[in-house]
Amino acid sequence: MAARCNFWLPKKKRFCSNVLLRDSQFCGNHTQRSDGQWVPCPIHPSHSVLEENLQSHLKRCPFFKQAQSLSIQPFYQEGINAGKEEEEGVQNFSSEMKRNAVHGMTLFEFSQLINKIKSIHASICSDIGDSFKIPQACDIWTNRQVDRGLPFQEKHVMQQASILGNLEEFGVLKSCKDDAVSGPVKLEASGDDDDVPAVVEFGAGRGYLTQVLADCYRIKKILLVERKSYKLKADRSLRQKESVTLERLRIDIEDLKLNSVESLQGVPYLAIGKHLCGPATDMTLRCCISKQCNQHNDAPSDSTCHLIGLAIATCCHHLCQWKHYINKRYMLDLGITKDDFNAMTWLTSWAVDADHGSDLCGTGSFDLQIRENEHVESDPNTYDVKNMVKDMKAVDRAVVGLMCKDIIDVGRFMWLNEHGLECELVKYVPSNISPENRLLVARQKS
């Protein structure tokens, strides 16, 4: 019987059952890759291959045909929404690199950073209000009157309904007065009633935010943007709606030239996204605001598609990168350097450390105390930043993490304002439903 991999799987509470590699205690999935023998596939970094097999793998990589067919599409332009890095050749910072940078600070530098975060948050983030809105149009979902074949999880339905409720409250979605029954809603657009705009969902996943929108609101054109392939998608249910046309683009938001999507030509559209992880939010904003794309990427300015509004629920700020961030100037004006930003993005992971049964941002009155009786200058190993973090209460770490998230999101809010959009940043669900509860809502001022 072949020997089995010795890698312990904590979630499954057993060892991996794959066969060992030659001269190794692990299988191909779990072998130690720090020796340089394994390299990420240049076609798609989701998997790695042995360096000696790289050339032969490129010819049969399952993502090769997809990448080849995508590269000839008119809406594909590599890195068009990625942003720019002032220093050439700088790579993205991994979570490990960010953590090591924070732990490498002196106690004084770390305390100064925390105090800066608290001061900035108090001055610019005090008016992020609660806006938990469940519109009447979503009753069929909140009352579970939909097809039982569709997956239903109450916390996700509450989030999806509140996103749409905030769009309605903000005037992007408008109640249809012509119907005899209350509830059905149409998207607001200029022109005739038949001129119904498209809906573009970024980071669509399985597409169930759009499914709720299609079930409760009158839309005719749907575009789902997602780089991964999913099973159990909402596409089948959406295609059964006779009045709806659906298109799914399997492409990274970073490379999407939305102005060149044929089905959007001459069509006003609404951009939505639920839990757009890290830099995906920044890339989506660049993708939708064509002026910014034209300014930084020399993209053509003959766009005929027109953004009428957007709603983006931000998420996973620990993945944000300085290169991709939409409003570096805002950070620099606040005195937040690139190194501070990288540290802040790592600190955002603290936001899920504590119980979110109540609003934690109202409890940020703690002070970091440096132990002066410890000889930190002569012997830094006695008490360092790592030890200080361990001594902090979980609720205090969570407060710092939420403050960092808010500061990053307010920068995005400011950027939308600067580009002629009327916008709001709100808490769209209670934190006990999801601690990732910030929502950017915007519309054209005209």
XYZ file of C-alpha atoms in Angstrom:
446
model
C 0.000 0.000 0.000
C 1.353 3.426 -0.979
C 2.414 5.757 1.824
C 0.102 8.660 2.529
C 0.791 12.344 3.071
C 1.603 13.409 6.661
C -0.082 16.825 6.353
C -2.724 17.331 9.080
C -6.041 18.834 7.906
C -7.446 20.676 10.973
C -10.932 21.279 9.547
C -11.386 17.644 8.530
C -9.517 16.382 11.631
C -7.481 13.846 9.708
C -4.295 13.506 7.720
C -4.259 14.037 3.958
C -4.854 10.783 2.087
C -2.907 11.677 -1.071
C 0.122 9.631 -2.113
C 3.559 10.969 -1.152
C 5.937 12.523 -3.616
C 9.233 10.729 -4.117
C 11.729 11.500 -1.300
C 9.153 13.596 0.549
C 6.810 13.265 3.516
C 4.081 15.232 1.714
C 1.956 15.032 -1.423
C 2.122 17.529 -4.295
C -0.512 19.769 -2.688
C 1.163 20.029 0.705
C 4.883 19.686 0.067
C 7.086 22.438 1.441
C 7.503 24.975 -1.366
C 10.085 27.263 0.200
C 12.979 25.382 -1.450
C 12.323 27.056 -4.795
C 11.381 23.836 -6.630
C 7.737 24.927 -6.909
C 6.759 28.061 -8.824
C 3.352 29.672 -9.452
C 1.932 29.127 -12.910
C 2.432 32.342 -14.959
C -0.878 31.777 -16.775
C -2.954 31.560 -13.592
C -1.393 31.897 -10.096
C -4.074 29.725 -8.477
C -1.802 26.695 -8.774
C 1.909 25.850 -8.694
C 4.091 23.434 -10.627
C 7.560 21.993 -10.304
C 10.046 24.353 -11.917
C 11.500 21.536 -14.019
C 8.018 20.799 -15.418
C 7.014 24.415 -16.057
C 7.540 24.484 -19.831
C 5.578 21.298 -20.456
C 2.832 22.446 -18.067
C 2.313 25.712 -19.974
C 1.279 23.742 -23.067
C -1.451 21.818 -21.210
C -2.450 24.252 -18.462
C -6.273 24.187 -18.197
C -6.291 27.979 -18.088
C -4.248 28.382 -21.297
C -7.155 28.338 -23.767
C -9.193 30.637 -21.532
C -6.353 33.174 -21.327
C -5.743 32.926 -25.071
C -9.390 33.517 -26.009
C -9.735 36.328 -23.473
C -6.713 38.225 -24.782
C -8.368 38.802 -28.187
C -11.582 40.245 -26.742
C -12.072 44.014 -27.245
C -12.992 44.486 -23.561
C -9.694 42.960 -22.366
C -6.773 45.264 -21.598
C -4.242 43.934 -19.147
C -3.931 46.014 -15.979
C -6.176 48.855 -17.174
C -7.766 49.222 -13.724
C -4.757 48.233 -11.617
C -3.454 51.695 -10.778
C 0.180 52.693 -10.819
C 3.105 52.247 -8.469
C 5.514 55.158 -8.214
C 8.464 52.805 -7.698
C 8.983 50.489 -10.654
C 9.292 46.790 -9.973
C 7.650 46.894 -6.542
C 5.579 43.797 -5.863
C 2.437 43.499 -3.789
C 2.940 43.082 -0.060
C 1.777 39.759 1.345
C 0.100 39.533 4.753
C 3.287 37.992 6.135
C 5.369 40.929 4.894
C 2.909 43.394 6.421
C 2.871 41.556 9.742
C 6.672 41.422 9.890
C 6.839 45.159 9.166
C 4.458 45.915 12.054
C 6.292 43.613 14.452
C 9.555 45.233 13.365
C 8.444 48.687 14.579
C 9.718 50.126 17.825
C 7.176 50.482 20.606
C 7.207 54.245 20.136
C 6.586 54.003 16.371
C 3.732 51.554 16.900
C 2.107 53.719 19.574
C 2.441 56.758 17.316
C 0.729 54.899 14.475
C -2.188 53.822 16.693
C -2.619 57.364 17.999
C -2.545 58.712 14.444
C -5.249 56.238 13.420
C -7.432 57.218 16.382
C -6.985 60.946 15.703
C -7.758 60.689 11.974
C -10.770 58.469 12.573
C -12.213 60.891 15.134
C -11.889 63.811 12.703
C -13.218 62.325 9.443
C -15.171 59.126 10.181
C -17.644 60.268 12.829
C -20.659 60.552 10.496
C -20.842 56.972 9.171
C -24.425 56.273 10.126
C -26.571 53.164 10.399
C -28.738 52.540 7.340
C -30.357 49.109 7.611
C -33.059 49.339 4.940
C -35.297 46.441 3.889
C -37.495 47.676 0.998
C -41.020 46.437 0.485
C -40.030 45.242 -2.983
C -37.870 42.536 -1.393
C -40.734 40.991 0.589
C -40.767 37.870 -1.565
C -37.206 37.134 -0.445
C -37.408 38.254 3.184
C -40.639 36.229 3.573
C -39.086 33.207 1.806
C -41.675 33.197 -0.984
C -39.124 32.419 -3.693
C -38.341 29.198 -5.508
C -37.276 26.648 -2.896
C -34.614 25.441 -5.295
C -32.707 28.689 -4.715
C -30.344 28.756 -1.714
C -31.609 30.811 1.216
C -29.490 32.057 4.109
C -31.108 34.779 6.160
C -27.932 36.779 6.838
C -27.132 36.968 3.125
C -30.696 37.889 2.171
C -30.694 40.675 4.780
C -27.480 42.064 3.317
C -28.693 41.826 -0.269
C -32.050 43.423 0.557
C -30.416 46.268 2.500
C -28.050 47.034 -0.387
C -31.079 47.431 -2.659
C -32.983 49.322 0.047
C -30.169 51.852 0.318
C -30.173 52.293 -3.453
C -33.902 52.989 -3.304
C -33.484 55.368 -0.346
C -30.732 57.182 -2.244
C -32.933 57.623 -5.319
C -31.140 55.276 -7.695
C -33.993 52.773 -7.550
C -37.453 54.265 -7.872
C -40.889 52.832 -7.043
C -43.129 52.191 -10.032
C -46.275 54.263 -9.484
C -48.176 52.745 -12.417
C -48.646 49.326 -10.826
C -51.829 48.601 -8.911
C -49.936 46.591 -6.319
C -47.237 48.070 -4.222
C -43.743 46.713 -4.270
C -42.514 46.366 -7.881
C -39.754 48.834 -8.590
C -37.891 49.968 -11.663
C -34.456 51.460 -12.108
C -34.403 55.186 -12.568
C -33.198 56.290 -15.980
C -33.705 59.189 -18.321
C -35.978 58.823 -21.326
C -38.946 56.530 -21.837
C -40.123 53.977 -19.326
C -38.870 51.241 -21.655
C -35.328 52.608 -21.418
C -34.382 50.354 -18.494
C -30.662 50.436 -17.708
C -28.404 47.444 -17.337
C -27.069 46.077 -14.072
C -23.394 45.135 -13.820
C -22.445 43.046 -10.793
C -18.706 43.064 -10.088
C -17.206 40.110 -8.269
C -20.523 38.412 -8.877
C -19.613 34.958 -7.587
C -22.737 32.848 -8.021
C -24.785 35.964 -8.804
C -27.402 35.870 -6.038
C -27.300 39.606 -5.336
C -28.434 40.084 -8.932
C -30.955 37.259 -8.468
C -32.649 39.228 -5.661
C -32.515 42.382 -7.783
C -34.056 40.599 -10.779
C -36.805 39.011 -8.673
C -37.795 42.248 -6.948
C -37.002 44.981 -9.506
C -37.645 45.478 -13.195
C -34.417 45.023 -15.105
C -33.832 43.824 -18.664
C -30.072 43.479 -19.032
C -27.624 41.779 -16.642
C -23.841 41.581 -16.878
C -22.030 39.417 -14.296
C -18.276 39.962 -13.928
C -16.340 37.219 -12.127
C -12.876 35.785 -12.694
C -13.566 32.378 -11.119
C -15.790 29.525 -12.182
C -18.589 28.559 -9.786
C -21.091 25.748 -9.501
C -24.695 26.299 -8.379
C -24.824 29.726 -10.014
C -27.974 31.821 -10.289
C -27.531 31.975 -14.060
C -30.025 29.191 -14.824
C -32.781 30.868 -12.807
C -31.992 34.284 -14.313
C -32.072 32.935 -17.884
C -35.572 31.573 -17.283
C -36.869 35.146 -16.984
C -38.224 35.969 -20.430
C -37.644 39.718 -20.191
C -34.017 39.434 -19.002
C -30.866 39.039 -21.089
C -27.867 37.717 -19.174
C -24.183 37.823 -20.005
C -21.376 36.521 -17.801
C -17.789 37.680 -18.360
C -15.083 35.503 -16.848
C -12.422 38.152 -16.450
C -10.460 39.862 -13.701
C -11.818 43.333 -12.900
C -8.221 44.537 -13.191
C -8.290 43.824 -16.946
C -11.874 44.815 -17.802
C -12.356 47.682 -20.239
C -16.048 48.221 -19.584
C -16.403 50.869 -22.296
C -15.723 48.185 -24.912
C -18.354 45.653 -23.827
C -20.643 45.501 -26.853
C -23.859 44.794 -24.951
C -23.407 47.971 -22.846
C -23.019 50.362 -25.752
C -25.590 53.141 -25.473
C -26.995 51.708 -22.228
C -27.069 53.419 -18.820
C -26.096 50.965 -16.110
C -26.059 50.435 -12.367
C -22.904 48.936 -10.805
C -23.290 46.705 -7.753
C -21.025 44.471 -5.716
C -21.405 42.618 -2.433
C -18.195 42.076 -0.482
C -15.702 43.148 -3.128
C -12.510 41.925 -1.521
C -9.642 44.347 -0.939
C -8.338 46.026 -4.120
C -11.308 44.756 -6.162
C -13.271 47.754 -4.854
C -10.612 50.196 -6.093
C -10.412 48.463 -9.472
C -14.198 48.543 -9.808
C -14.277 52.284 -9.157
C -11.615 52.846 -11.832
C -13.494 50.580 -14.200
C -16.746 52.531 -13.796
C -15.357 56.075 -13.759
C -14.005 56.320 -17.295
C -12.384 59.733 -16.776
C -9.989 58.224 -14.271
C -9.190 55.345 -16.635
C -8.532 57.759 -19.466
C -6.317 59.958 -17.323
C -4.053 57.202 -16.039
C -4.210 54.480 -18.680
C -4.663 56.361 -21.965
C -7.904 54.500 -22.677
C -10.129 55.929 -25.430
C -12.751 58.397 -24.218
C -15.525 57.508 -26.702
C -17.555 55.550 -24.148
C -21.269 55.346 -24.827
C -22.204 53.426 -21.650
C -23.182 55.636 -18.777
C -22.968 54.976 -15.032
C -26.104 56.148 -13.237
C -25.257 54.824 -9.790
C -23.402 52.233 -7.780
C -23.562 50.315 -4.528
C -20.456 48.488 -3.313
C -20.165 46.631 -0.021
C -16.461 46.720 0.825
C -14.650 43.749 2.321
C -11.285 42.187 3.226
C -9.288 45.399 3.619
C -6.242 43.366 4.690
C -5.801 42.476 1.002
C -5.589 46.137 -0.110
C -2.397 47.249 -1.824
C -0.882 50.713 -2.122
C -0.479 50.263 -5.881
C -4.199 49.639 -6.397
C -5.628 52.073 -3.843
C -7.781 54.683 -5.540
C -6.923 57.747 -3.449
C -3.248 57.790 -2.483
C -3.246 61.584 -2.384
C -5.895 61.529 0.339
C -3.759 59.223 2.468
C -0.626 61.309 1.975
C -2.504 64.515 2.862
C -3.521 62.866 6.134
C 0.118 62.079 6.890
C -0.303 58.367 6.140
C 2.712 57.082 4.226
C 2.906 53.966 2.090
C 4.434 52.071 5.031
C 1.668 53.312 7.328
C -0.928 52.183 4.777
C 0.543 48.689 4.571
C 0.531 48.478 8.359
C -3.069 49.711 8.530
C -4.245 47.122 6.025
C -2.763 44.392 8.198
C -4.375 45.892 11.302
C -7.796 45.656 9.623
C -7.655 41.900 10.158
C -8.151 42.652 13.877
C -11.691 43.809 13.130
C -13.012 40.254 13.433
C -11.145 39.458 16.667
C -13.997 40.266 19.064
C -17.692 39.667 19.575
C -19.661 41.905 17.208
C -22.898 41.874 19.162
C -22.639 45.654 19.516
C -21.044 48.578 17.702
C -17.384 48.444 18.705
C -16.358 51.837 17.360
C -18.002 53.541 20.299
C -15.556 51.884 22.708
C -12.261 53.169 21.328
C -11.112 54.962 24.476
C -8.123 52.740 25.293
C -4.518 53.929 25.551
C -1.393 51.970 24.769
C 1.039 52.083 27.637
C 4.725 51.516 26.958
C 6.396 49.737 29.833
C 9.113 52.195 30.693
C 10.401 49.954 33.475
C 11.396 47.427 30.822
C 14.798 48.195 29.304
C 13.534 48.081 25.752
C 16.383 50.175 24.389
C 19.109 47.899 25.691
C 17.211 44.631 25.302
C 14.364 44.905 22.749
C 13.486 41.222 23.148
C 12.103 41.768 26.637
C 9.049 43.652 25.400
C 8.355 44.405 21.761
C 5.389 45.202 19.512
C 4.456 41.530 19.265
C 4.145 41.340 23.045
C 2.234 44.610 23.165
C -0.292 43.292 20.646
C -0.742 40.142 22.728
C -1.436 42.274 25.805
C -4.177 44.264 24.034
C -7.762 43.185 24.651
C -9.547 41.585 21.711
C -12.152 44.343 21.710
C -9.421 47.014 21.526
C -7.776 45.275 18.583
C -11.160 45.043 16.869
C -11.742 48.773 17.398
C -8.381 49.608 15.778
C -9.156 47.280 12.872
C -12.548 48.899 12.257
C -11.002 52.370 12.413
C -8.488 51.406 9.728
C -11.278 50.010 7.541
C -13.258 53.239 7.883
C -10.293 55.444 6.972
C -9.633 53.373 3.827
C -13.317 53.509 2.825
C -13.611 57.254 3.467
C -10.752 57.737 0.986
C -12.839 55.937 -1.623
C -15.856 58.061 -0.685
C -13.783 61.231 -1.149
C -12.554 60.039 -4.538
C -16.113 59.509 -5.781
C -17.031 63.016 -4.620
C -14.061 64.477 -6.473
C -15.258 62.790 -9.670
C -18.682 64.354 -9.665
C -20.765 61.729 -7.890
C -23.093 62.288 -4.980
C -22.358 59.521 -2.496
C -22.782 58.142 1.006
C -20.831 55.731 3.197
C -23.137 53.862 5.585
C -23.381 50.795 7.811
C -25.933 48.854 5.828
C -26.450 45.942 8.256
C -25.870 45.520 12.011
C -22.424 44.212 12.901
C -23.881 41.005 14.341
C -25.094 40.109 10.822
C -21.691 40.930 9.340
C -18.755 42.985 10.676
C -18.014 43.786 7.008
C -20.959 46.175 6.958
C -19.789 49.325 5.131
C -21.572 50.272 1.924
C -20.618 52.879 -0.661
C -23.686 54.247 -2.466
C -23.319 56.811 -5.240
C -25.201 58.393 -8.147
C -24.570 60.992 -10.796
C -25.414 64.486 -9.518
C -27.158 65.352 -12.755
